[in-house]
């Protein structure tokens, strides 16, 4: 299978099932050009895996969604869960090893850990929002600032 372009519009549908490898790249990037043939060769060897590329110049919103600051960056998904992300061009043996590691994942354990991480993230966001709301709320100490009974 040859590589396909990934866009913001096709992202969610693309990563929801199976193994998906995403290569974030740009035309002007030397290491990206070196990694491109390695990525393409792996796509031809592993026809059961989706190999997709994100042109960071064309898909700036998608690159920003991932917080891409260095290219090439490789991201791996399995069954809709991001399981790997790392900047840098991988040599062919390292890419093959990564593919085998992603294939070997115990997805029941991964899904459980992912759900726990999401729950912790939501809890942290709620706590931060509560703290911010408390900081913005007027402080009520029960002590009158003056003699006006309406000062409370």
GROMACS .gro file of C-alpha atoms in nm:
model
  152
    1UNK     CA    1   0.000   0.000   0.000
    2UNK     CA    2   0.137   0.339  -0.085
    3UNK     CA    3   0.127   0.630   0.153
    4UNK     CA    4  -0.171   0.864   0.157
    5UNK     CA    5  -0.202   1.232   0.248
    6UNK     CA    6  -0.366   1.304   0.583
    7UNK     CA    7  -0.566   1.621   0.640
    8UNK     CA    8  -0.750   1.774   0.932
    9UNK     CA    9  -1.076   1.663   0.769
   10UNK     CA   10  -0.972   1.299   0.723
   11UNK     CA   11  -0.774   1.259   1.046
   12UNK     CA   12  -1.031   1.116   1.289
   13UNK     CA   13  -1.169   0.861   1.043
   14UNK     CA   14  -0.818   0.755   0.940
   15UNK     CA   15  -0.680   0.686   1.289
   16UNK     CA   16  -0.984   0.517   1.444
   17UNK     CA   17  -0.910   0.155   1.338
   18UNK     CA   18  -0.605  -0.066   1.307
   19UNK     CA   19  -0.245   0.051   1.300
   20UNK     CA   20  -0.175   0.391   1.150
   21UNK     CA   21   0.167   0.551   1.110
   22UNK     CA   22   0.175   0.925   1.053
   23UNK     CA   23   0.480   1.100   0.907
   24UNK     CA   24   0.483   1.477   0.965
   25UNK     CA   25   0.711   1.630   0.702
   26UNK     CA   26   0.780   1.931   0.479
   27UNK     CA   27   0.924   1.964   0.130
   28UNK     CA   28   1.217   2.181   0.246
   29UNK     CA   29   1.323   1.936   0.521
   30UNK     CA   30   1.639   1.737   0.440
   31UNK     CA   31   1.587   1.465   0.703
   32UNK     CA   32   1.225   1.432   0.585
   33UNK     CA   33   1.350   1.360   0.233
   34UNK     CA   34   1.586   1.095   0.372
   35UNK     CA   35   1.310   0.930   0.577
   36UNK     CA   36   1.051   0.942   0.295
   37UNK     CA   37   1.181   0.638   0.101
   38UNK     CA   38   1.214   0.436   0.425
   39UNK     CA   39   0.853   0.517   0.514
   40UNK     CA   40   0.734   0.439   0.160
   41UNK     CA   41   0.918   0.103   0.152
   42UNK     CA   42   0.761   0.005   0.485
   43UNK     CA   43   0.418   0.096   0.348
   44UNK     CA   44   0.469  -0.146   0.060
   45UNK     CA   45   0.589  -0.423   0.293
   46UNK     CA   46   0.312  -0.386   0.556
   47UNK     CA   47  -0.010  -0.367   0.356
   48UNK     CA   48  -0.225  -0.413   0.668
   49UNK     CA   49  -0.101  -0.082   0.814
   50UNK     CA   50  -0.212   0.264   0.705
   51UNK     CA   51   0.085   0.486   0.626
   52UNK     CA   52  -0.012   0.851   0.600
   53UNK     CA   53   0.183   1.173   0.558
   54UNK     CA   54   0.108   1.523   0.684
   55UNK     CA   55   0.264   1.810   0.493
   56UNK     CA   56   0.316   2.052   0.781
   57UNK     CA   57   0.321   2.350   0.545
   58UNK     CA   58  -0.017   2.259   0.394
   59UNK     CA   59  -0.177   2.121   0.712
   60UNK     CA   60  -0.063   2.374   0.972
   61UNK     CA   61  -0.373   2.327   1.191
   62UNK     CA   62  -0.320   1.951   1.208
   63UNK     CA   63   0.049   1.996   1.286
   64UNK     CA   64  -0.046   2.243   1.561
   65UNK     CA   65  -0.301   1.996   1.701
   66UNK     CA   66  -0.010   1.757   1.757
   67UNK     CA   67   0.226   2.028   1.880
   68UNK     CA   68   0.478   1.950   1.606
   69UNK     CA   69   0.791   2.158   1.654
   70UNK     CA   70   1.043   1.933   1.480
   71UNK     CA   71   1.019   1.734   1.160
   72UNK     CA   72   1.016   1.465   1.060
   73UNK     CA   73   0.799   1.341   1.344
   74UNK     CA   74   0.650   0.993   1.346
   75UNK     CA   75   0.327   0.914   1.533
   76UNK     CA   76   0.173   0.568   1.566
   77UNK     CA   77  -0.189   0.485   1.645
   78UNK     CA   78  -0.347   0.153   1.721
   79UNK     CA   79  -0.726   0.124   1.735
   80UNK     CA   80  -0.769   0.500   1.774
   81UNK     CA   81  -0.517   0.539   2.056
   82UNK     CA   82  -0.187   0.720   2.007
   83UNK     CA   83   0.083   0.477   2.121
   84UNK     CA   84   0.405   0.638   1.994
   85UNK     CA   85   0.531   0.980   1.895
   86UNK     CA   86   0.885   1.092   1.835
   87UNK     CA   87   1.069   1.346   1.620
   88UNK     CA   88   1.357   1.233   1.403
   89UNK     CA   89   1.411   1.018   1.098
   90UNK     CA   90   1.423   0.648   1.183
   91UNK     CA   91   1.645   0.410   0.991
   92UNK     CA   92   1.469   0.115   0.830
   93UNK     CA   93   1.558  -0.139   1.105
   94UNK     CA   94   1.427   0.094   1.378
   95UNK     CA   95   1.103   0.153   1.187
   96UNK     CA   96   1.057  -0.223   1.148
   97UNK     CA   97   1.119  -0.272   1.520
   98UNK     CA   98   0.863  -0.002   1.602
   99UNK     CA   99   0.605  -0.169   1.378
  100UNK     CA  100   0.658  -0.502   1.553
  101UNK     CA  101   0.628  -0.337   1.895
  102UNK     CA  102   0.300  -0.170   1.797
  103UNK     CA  103   0.170  -0.503   1.662
  104UNK     CA  104   0.264  -0.678   1.989
  105UNK     CA  105   0.083  -0.435   2.219
  106UNK     CA  106  -0.174  -0.581   2.459
  107UNK     CA  107  -0.457  -0.351   2.357
  108UNK     CA  108  -0.676  -0.437   2.657
  109UNK     CA  109  -0.403  -0.300   2.885
  110UNK     CA  110  -0.338  -0.003   2.656
  111UNK     CA  111  -0.709   0.088   2.648
  112UNK     CA  112  -0.731   0.067   3.026
  113UNK     CA  113  -0.422   0.287   3.073
  114UNK     CA  114  -0.547   0.534   2.812
  115UNK     CA  115  -0.887   0.563   2.983
  116UNK     CA  116  -0.714   0.625   3.318
  117UNK     CA  117  -0.490   0.891   3.166
  118UNK     CA  118  -0.790   1.067   3.008
  119UNK     CA  119  -0.978   1.058   3.339
  120UNK     CA  120  -0.677   1.207   3.521
  121UNK     CA  121  -0.644   1.476   3.257
  122UNK     CA  122  -1.013   1.567   3.287
  123UNK     CA  123  -0.986   1.577   3.666
  124UNK     CA  124  -0.682   1.804   3.648
  125UNK     CA  125  -0.864   2.036   3.406
  126UNK     CA  126  -1.166   2.051   3.637
  127UNK     CA  127  -0.947   2.130   3.938
  128UNK     CA  128  -0.769   2.404   3.745
  129UNK     CA  129  -1.103   2.553   3.640
  130UNK     CA  130  -1.227   2.543   4.000
  131UNK     CA  131  -0.912   2.712   4.126
  132UNK     CA  132  -0.941   2.980   3.860
  133UNK     CA  133  -1.307   3.039   3.951
  134UNK     CA  134  -1.215   3.067   4.320
  135UNK     CA  135  -0.941   3.317   4.242
  136UNK     CA  136  -1.180   3.530   4.039
  137UNK     CA  137  -1.465   3.518   4.293
  138UNK     CA  138  -1.484   3.806   4.540
  139UNK     CA  139  -1.336   3.712   4.874
  140UNK     CA  140  -1.597   3.697   5.151
  141UNK     CA  141  -1.432   3.701   5.490
  142UNK     CA  142  -1.730   3.787   5.707
  143UNK     CA  143  -1.551   4.097   5.832
  144UNK     CA  144  -1.708   4.428   5.744
  145UNK     CA  145  -1.484   4.667   5.563
  146UNK     CA  146  -1.681   4.962   5.702
  147UNK     CA  147  -1.991   5.051   5.892
  148UNK     CA  148  -2.228   5.027   5.595
  149UNK     CA  149  -2.458   4.722   5.651
  150UNK     CA  150  -2.480   4.675   5.271
  151UNK     CA  151  -2.104   4.619   5.250
  152UNK     CA  152  -2.141   4.242   5.272
   0.00000   0.00000   0.00000
